[in-house]
Coordinates of C-alpha atoms in Angstrom, one line a residue:
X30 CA 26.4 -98.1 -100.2
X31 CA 29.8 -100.2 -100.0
X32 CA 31.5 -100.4 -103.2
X33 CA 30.9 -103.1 -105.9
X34 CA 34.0 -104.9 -105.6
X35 CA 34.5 -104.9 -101.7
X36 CA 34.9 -108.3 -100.1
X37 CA 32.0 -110.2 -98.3
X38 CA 33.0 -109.3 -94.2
X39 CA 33.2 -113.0 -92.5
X40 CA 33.1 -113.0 -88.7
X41 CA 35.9 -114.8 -87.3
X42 CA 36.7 -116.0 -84.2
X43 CA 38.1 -114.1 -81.4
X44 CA 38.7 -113.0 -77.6
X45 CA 35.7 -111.4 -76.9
X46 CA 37.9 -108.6 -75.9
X47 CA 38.9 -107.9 -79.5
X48 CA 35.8 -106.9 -82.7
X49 CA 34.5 -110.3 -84.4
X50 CA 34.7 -108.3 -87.4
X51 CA 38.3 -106.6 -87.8
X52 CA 39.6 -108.5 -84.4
X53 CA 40.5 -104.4 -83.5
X54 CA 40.2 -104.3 -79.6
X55 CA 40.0 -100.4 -79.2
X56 CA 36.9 -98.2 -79.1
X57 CA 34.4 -101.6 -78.6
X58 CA 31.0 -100.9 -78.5
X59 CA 29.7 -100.1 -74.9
X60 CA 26.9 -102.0 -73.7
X61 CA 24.8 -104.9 -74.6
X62 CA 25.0 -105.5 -78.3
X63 CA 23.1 -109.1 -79.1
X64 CA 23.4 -112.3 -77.3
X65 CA 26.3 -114.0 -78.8
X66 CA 28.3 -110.6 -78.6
X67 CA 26.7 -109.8 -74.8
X68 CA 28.5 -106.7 -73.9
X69 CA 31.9 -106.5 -76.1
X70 CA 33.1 -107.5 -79.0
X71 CA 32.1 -105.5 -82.3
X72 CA 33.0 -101.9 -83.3
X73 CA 29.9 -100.0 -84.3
X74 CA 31.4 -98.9 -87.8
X75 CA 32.1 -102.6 -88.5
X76 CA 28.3 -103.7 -87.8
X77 CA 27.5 -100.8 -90.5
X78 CA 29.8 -101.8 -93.0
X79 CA 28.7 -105.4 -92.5
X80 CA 24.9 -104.4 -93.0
X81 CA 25.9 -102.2 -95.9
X82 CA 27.3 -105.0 -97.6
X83 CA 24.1 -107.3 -97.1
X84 CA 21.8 -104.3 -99.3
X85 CA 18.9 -104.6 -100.6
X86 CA 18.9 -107.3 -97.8
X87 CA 17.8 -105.5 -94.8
X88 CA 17.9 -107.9 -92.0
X89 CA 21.6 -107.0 -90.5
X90 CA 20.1 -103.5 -89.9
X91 CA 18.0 -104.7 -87.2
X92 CA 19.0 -108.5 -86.2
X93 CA 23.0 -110.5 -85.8
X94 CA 23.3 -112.4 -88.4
X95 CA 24.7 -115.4 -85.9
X96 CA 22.5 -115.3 -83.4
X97 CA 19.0 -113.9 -85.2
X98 CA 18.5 -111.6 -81.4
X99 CA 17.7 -108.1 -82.1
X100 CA 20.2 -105.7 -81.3
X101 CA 20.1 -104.1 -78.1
X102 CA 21.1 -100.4 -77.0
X103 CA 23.2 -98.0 -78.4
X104 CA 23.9 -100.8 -81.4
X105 CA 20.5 -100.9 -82.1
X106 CA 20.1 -96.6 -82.6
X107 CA 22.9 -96.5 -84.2
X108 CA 22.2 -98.7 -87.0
X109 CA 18.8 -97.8 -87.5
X110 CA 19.2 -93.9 -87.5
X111 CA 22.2 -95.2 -90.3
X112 CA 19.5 -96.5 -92.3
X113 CA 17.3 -93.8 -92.1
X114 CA 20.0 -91.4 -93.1
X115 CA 20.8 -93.9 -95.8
X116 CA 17.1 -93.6 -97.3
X117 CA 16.2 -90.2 -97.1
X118 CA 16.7 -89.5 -100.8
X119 CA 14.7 -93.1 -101.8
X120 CA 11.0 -92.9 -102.7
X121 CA 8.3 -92.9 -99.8
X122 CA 7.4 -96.1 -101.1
X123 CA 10.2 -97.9 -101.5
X124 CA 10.5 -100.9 -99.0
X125 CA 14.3 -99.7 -97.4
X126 CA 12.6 -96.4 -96.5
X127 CA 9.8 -97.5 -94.8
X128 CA 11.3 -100.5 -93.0
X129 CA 14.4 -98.0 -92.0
X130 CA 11.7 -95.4 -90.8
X131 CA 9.7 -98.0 -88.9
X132 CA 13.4 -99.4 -87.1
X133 CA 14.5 -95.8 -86.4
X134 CA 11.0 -95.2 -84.7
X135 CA 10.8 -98.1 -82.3
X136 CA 14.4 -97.1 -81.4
X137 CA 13.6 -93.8 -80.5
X138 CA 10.6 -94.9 -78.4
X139 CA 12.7 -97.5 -76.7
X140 CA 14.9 -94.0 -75.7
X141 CA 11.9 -92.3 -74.6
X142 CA 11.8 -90.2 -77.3
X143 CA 7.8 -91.0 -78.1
X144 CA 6.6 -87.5 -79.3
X145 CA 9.5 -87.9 -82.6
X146 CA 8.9 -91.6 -82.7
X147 CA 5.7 -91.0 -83.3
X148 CA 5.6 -88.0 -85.6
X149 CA 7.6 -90.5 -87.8
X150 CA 4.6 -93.4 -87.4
X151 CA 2.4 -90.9 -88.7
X152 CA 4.7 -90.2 -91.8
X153 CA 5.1 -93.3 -92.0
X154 CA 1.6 -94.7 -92.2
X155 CA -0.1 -92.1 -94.4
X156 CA 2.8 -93.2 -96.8
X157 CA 1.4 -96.8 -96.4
X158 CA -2.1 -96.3 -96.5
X159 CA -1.5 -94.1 -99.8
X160 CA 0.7 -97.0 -101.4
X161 CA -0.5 -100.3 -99.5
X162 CA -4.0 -99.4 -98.5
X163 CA -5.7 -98.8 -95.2
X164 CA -6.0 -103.3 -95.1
X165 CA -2.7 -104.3 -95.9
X166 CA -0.7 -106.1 -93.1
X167 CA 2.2 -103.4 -93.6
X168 CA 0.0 -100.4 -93.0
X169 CA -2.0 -102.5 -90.2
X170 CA 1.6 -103.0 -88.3
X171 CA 2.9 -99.2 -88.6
X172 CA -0.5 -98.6 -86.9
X173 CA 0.0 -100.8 -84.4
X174 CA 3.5 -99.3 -83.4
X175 CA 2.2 -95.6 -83.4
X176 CA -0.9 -96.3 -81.1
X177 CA 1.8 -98.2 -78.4
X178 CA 3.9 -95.0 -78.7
X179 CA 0.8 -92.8 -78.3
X180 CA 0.1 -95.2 -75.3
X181 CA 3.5 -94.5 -73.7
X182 CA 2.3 -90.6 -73.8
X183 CA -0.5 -91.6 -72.0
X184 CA -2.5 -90.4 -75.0
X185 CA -5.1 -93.1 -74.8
X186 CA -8.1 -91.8 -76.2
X187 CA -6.3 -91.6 -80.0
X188 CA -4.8 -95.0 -79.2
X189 CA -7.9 -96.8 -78.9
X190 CA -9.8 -95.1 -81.8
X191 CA -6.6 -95.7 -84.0
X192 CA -6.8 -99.9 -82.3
X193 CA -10.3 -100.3 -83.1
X194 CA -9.8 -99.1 -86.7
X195 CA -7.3 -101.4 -86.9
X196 CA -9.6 -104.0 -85.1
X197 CA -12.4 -103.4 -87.7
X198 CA -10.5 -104.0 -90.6
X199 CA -8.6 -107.2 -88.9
X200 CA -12.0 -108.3 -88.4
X201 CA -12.8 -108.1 -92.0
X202 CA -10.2 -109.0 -93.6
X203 CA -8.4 -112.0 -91.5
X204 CA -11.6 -112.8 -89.4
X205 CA -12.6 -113.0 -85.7
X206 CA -10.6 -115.7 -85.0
X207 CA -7.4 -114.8 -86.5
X208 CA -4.2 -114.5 -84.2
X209 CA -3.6 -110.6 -84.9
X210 CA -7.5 -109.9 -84.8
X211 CA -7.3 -111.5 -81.0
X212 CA -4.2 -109.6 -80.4
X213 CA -5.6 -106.2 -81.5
X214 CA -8.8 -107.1 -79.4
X215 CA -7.0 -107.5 -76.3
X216 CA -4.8 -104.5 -76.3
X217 CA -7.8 -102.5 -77.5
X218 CA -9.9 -103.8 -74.0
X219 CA -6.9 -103.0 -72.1
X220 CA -6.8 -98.8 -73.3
X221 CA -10.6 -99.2 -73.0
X222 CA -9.6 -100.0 -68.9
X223 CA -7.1 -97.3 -68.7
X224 CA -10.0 -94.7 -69.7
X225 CA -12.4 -96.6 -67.5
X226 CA -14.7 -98.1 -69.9
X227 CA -14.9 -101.1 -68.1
X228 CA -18.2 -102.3 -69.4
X229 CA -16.9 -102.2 -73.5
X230 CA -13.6 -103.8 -72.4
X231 CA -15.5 -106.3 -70.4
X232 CA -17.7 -107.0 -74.0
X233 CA -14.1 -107.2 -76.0
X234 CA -13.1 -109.4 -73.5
X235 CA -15.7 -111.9 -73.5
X236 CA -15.6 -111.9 -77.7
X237 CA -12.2 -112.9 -77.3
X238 CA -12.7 -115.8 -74.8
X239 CA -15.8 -116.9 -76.8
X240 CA -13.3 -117.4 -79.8
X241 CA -10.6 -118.8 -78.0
X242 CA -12.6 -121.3 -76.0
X243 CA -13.8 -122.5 -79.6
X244 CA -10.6 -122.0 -81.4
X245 CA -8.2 -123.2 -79.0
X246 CA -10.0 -124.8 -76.1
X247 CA -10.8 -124.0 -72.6
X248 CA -7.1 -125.6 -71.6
X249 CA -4.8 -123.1 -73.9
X250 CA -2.9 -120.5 -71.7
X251 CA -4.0 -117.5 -73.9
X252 CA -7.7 -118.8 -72.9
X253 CA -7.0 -118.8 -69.5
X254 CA -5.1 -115.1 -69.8
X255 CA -8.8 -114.3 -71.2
X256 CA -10.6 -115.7 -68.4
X257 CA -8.7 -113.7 -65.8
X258 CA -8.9 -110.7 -67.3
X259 CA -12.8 -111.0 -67.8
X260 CA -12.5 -111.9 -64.2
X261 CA -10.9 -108.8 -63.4
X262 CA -12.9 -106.6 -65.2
X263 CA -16.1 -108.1 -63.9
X264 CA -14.3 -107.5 -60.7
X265 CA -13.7 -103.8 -61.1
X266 CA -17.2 -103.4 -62.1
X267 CA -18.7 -105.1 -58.6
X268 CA -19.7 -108.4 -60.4
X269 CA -18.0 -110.6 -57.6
X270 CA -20.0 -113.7 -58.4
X271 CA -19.2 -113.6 -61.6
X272 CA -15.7 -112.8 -61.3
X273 CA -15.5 -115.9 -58.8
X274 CA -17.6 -118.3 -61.3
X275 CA -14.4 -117.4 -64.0
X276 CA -11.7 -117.7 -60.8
X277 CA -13.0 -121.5 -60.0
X278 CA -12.8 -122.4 -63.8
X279 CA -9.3 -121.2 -64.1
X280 CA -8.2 -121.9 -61.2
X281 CA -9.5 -126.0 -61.8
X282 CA -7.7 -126.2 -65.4
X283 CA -4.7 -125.2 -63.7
X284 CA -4.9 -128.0 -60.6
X285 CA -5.4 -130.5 -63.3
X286 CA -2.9 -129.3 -66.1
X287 CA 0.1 -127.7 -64.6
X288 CA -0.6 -128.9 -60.5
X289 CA -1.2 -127.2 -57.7
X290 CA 2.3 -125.9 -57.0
X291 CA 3.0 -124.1 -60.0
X292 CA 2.9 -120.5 -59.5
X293 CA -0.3 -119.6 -62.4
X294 CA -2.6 -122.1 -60.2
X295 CA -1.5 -120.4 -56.8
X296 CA -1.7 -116.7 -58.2
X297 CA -5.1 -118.2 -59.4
X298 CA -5.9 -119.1 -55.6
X299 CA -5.0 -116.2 -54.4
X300 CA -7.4 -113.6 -57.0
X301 CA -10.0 -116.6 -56.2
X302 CA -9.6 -116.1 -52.5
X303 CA -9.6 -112.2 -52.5
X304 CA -12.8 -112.6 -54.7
X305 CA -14.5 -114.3 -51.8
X306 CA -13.2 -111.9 -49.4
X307 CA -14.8 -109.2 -51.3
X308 CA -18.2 -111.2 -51.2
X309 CA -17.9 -111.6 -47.7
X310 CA -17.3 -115.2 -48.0
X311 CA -14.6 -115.0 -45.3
X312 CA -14.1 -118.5 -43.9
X313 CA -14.3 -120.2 -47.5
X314 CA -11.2 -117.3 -48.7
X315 CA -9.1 -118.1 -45.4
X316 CA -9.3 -122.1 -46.6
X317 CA -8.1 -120.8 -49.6
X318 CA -5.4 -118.7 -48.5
X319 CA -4.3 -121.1 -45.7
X320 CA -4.1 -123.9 -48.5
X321 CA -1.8 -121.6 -50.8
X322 CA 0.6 -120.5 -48.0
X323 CA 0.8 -124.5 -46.9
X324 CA 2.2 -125.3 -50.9
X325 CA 4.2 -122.1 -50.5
X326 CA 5.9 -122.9 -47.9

């Protein structure tokens, strides 16, 4: 850690050619680095010492303290593999080594690097549920990291199991209608799609739009996001006149709340249209088509 009588770092202004740090302008960081930086303007060692400084506050690690944007590319590895190496010798359940274990994680999967990202989920979250608990938020969002990594390998059938865990105890603990419980319920329909279970994902689905008509009305975007992809699913399944039935309704909010030029209500026309098509309604989805391409153009 930086020593105890070291000066708080201040950024000054500069030439974004020279390090808003030490105003050095050799050996800049290559790349994107935040969006006040953009592309130049820090030395890596000078972001370090800065988040050094900041301990036991852990936010510089992972966010610029100007602009609050994550840190993109080789800024963002770097510091969070410097954490990590910074907590290896801290207890498994103190909050620096799990947050620096969690950063260093989602930057290697960000790399491509999913099989080590997420050996070090599943450290990380028996560490949780063994201090936290298998309900605590903490535990609930390590969870949620490792089965999008597993997802990137394409391993789907552990992602889903490890979602609908999570799901249940969302369920339970925040309710059906909480925010994260929807969340979860949505990502867990769409791994239930990549395996082909089209009928449970289709059941998820229609939960979900159940609470969000209720919760947040039939107008709300993230209701509408529901209703298509209920639509869809019935779709994939052969259930065209009920995939159209959930077309119409979206495709009327979106007429009357954003107009019939925005780009939602004609993508809307457009799955409505092909819908038809598929039912053999072929005059009625030519209309339809012809009316899009005439507020295209």
């Amino acid at each position: 850690g930086g020593s105890s009588n070291s000066k708080s770092v201040t950024m000054p202004e500069a030439e974004d050619a020279n390090c808003k740090f030490c105003l050095g302008a050799d050996d800049l960081l290559d790349g994107a680095v935040c969006a006040c930086r953009g592309s130049t303007g820090v030395h890596l060692q000078c972001l370090i010492g800065y988040a050094v400084q900041r301990l036991p506050q852990l936010d510089a690690w992972s966010k610029c303290v100007v602009c609050k944007h994550s840190f993109a590319g080789r800024a963002r590895t770097a510091l969070a593999f410097e954490l990590w190496k910074r907590s290896q010798t801290l207890p498994e359940e103190d909050r620096q080594r799990y947050y620096a274990a969690n950063l260093y994680a989602n930057a290697l999967s960000e790399q491509g690097r999913h099989v080590e990202a997420a050996a070090l989920h599943k450290q990380t979250l028996e560490v949780m549920q063994h201090v936290f608990g298998v309900e605590h938020p903490k535990t609930l969002a390590v969870a949620s990291n490792l089965a999008l990594v597993l997802c990137k390998q394409g391993q789907y059938t552990e992602a889903a199991a490890l979602r609908k865990h999570t799901l249940e105890v969302q369920q339970r603990v925040f309710g059906a209608d909480h925010t994260q419980t929807l969340t979860s319920a949505n990502i867990l329909a769409w791994l239930l799609c990549e395996q082909g279970q089209y009928a449970q994902a289709a059941a998820l689905q229609k939960q979900t739009l159940e609470v969000r008509q209720r919760v947040l009305g039939a107008d709300h975007p993230q209701t509408l996001t529901s209703v298509n992809n209920l639509a869809w699913l019935l779709c994939e399944q052969g259930q065209y006149a009920e995939a159209a039935v959930l077309h119409k309704q979206t495709l009327e909010v979106q007429q009357r709340v954003l107009g019939r030029e925005h780009p939602d209500t004609l993508t809307s026309a457009n799955n409505l249209a092909s819908i038809l098509r598929k039912q053999g309604q072929y005059a009625e989805a030519a209309a339809l088509y012809q009316q899009t391409l005439e507020v295209q153009q």
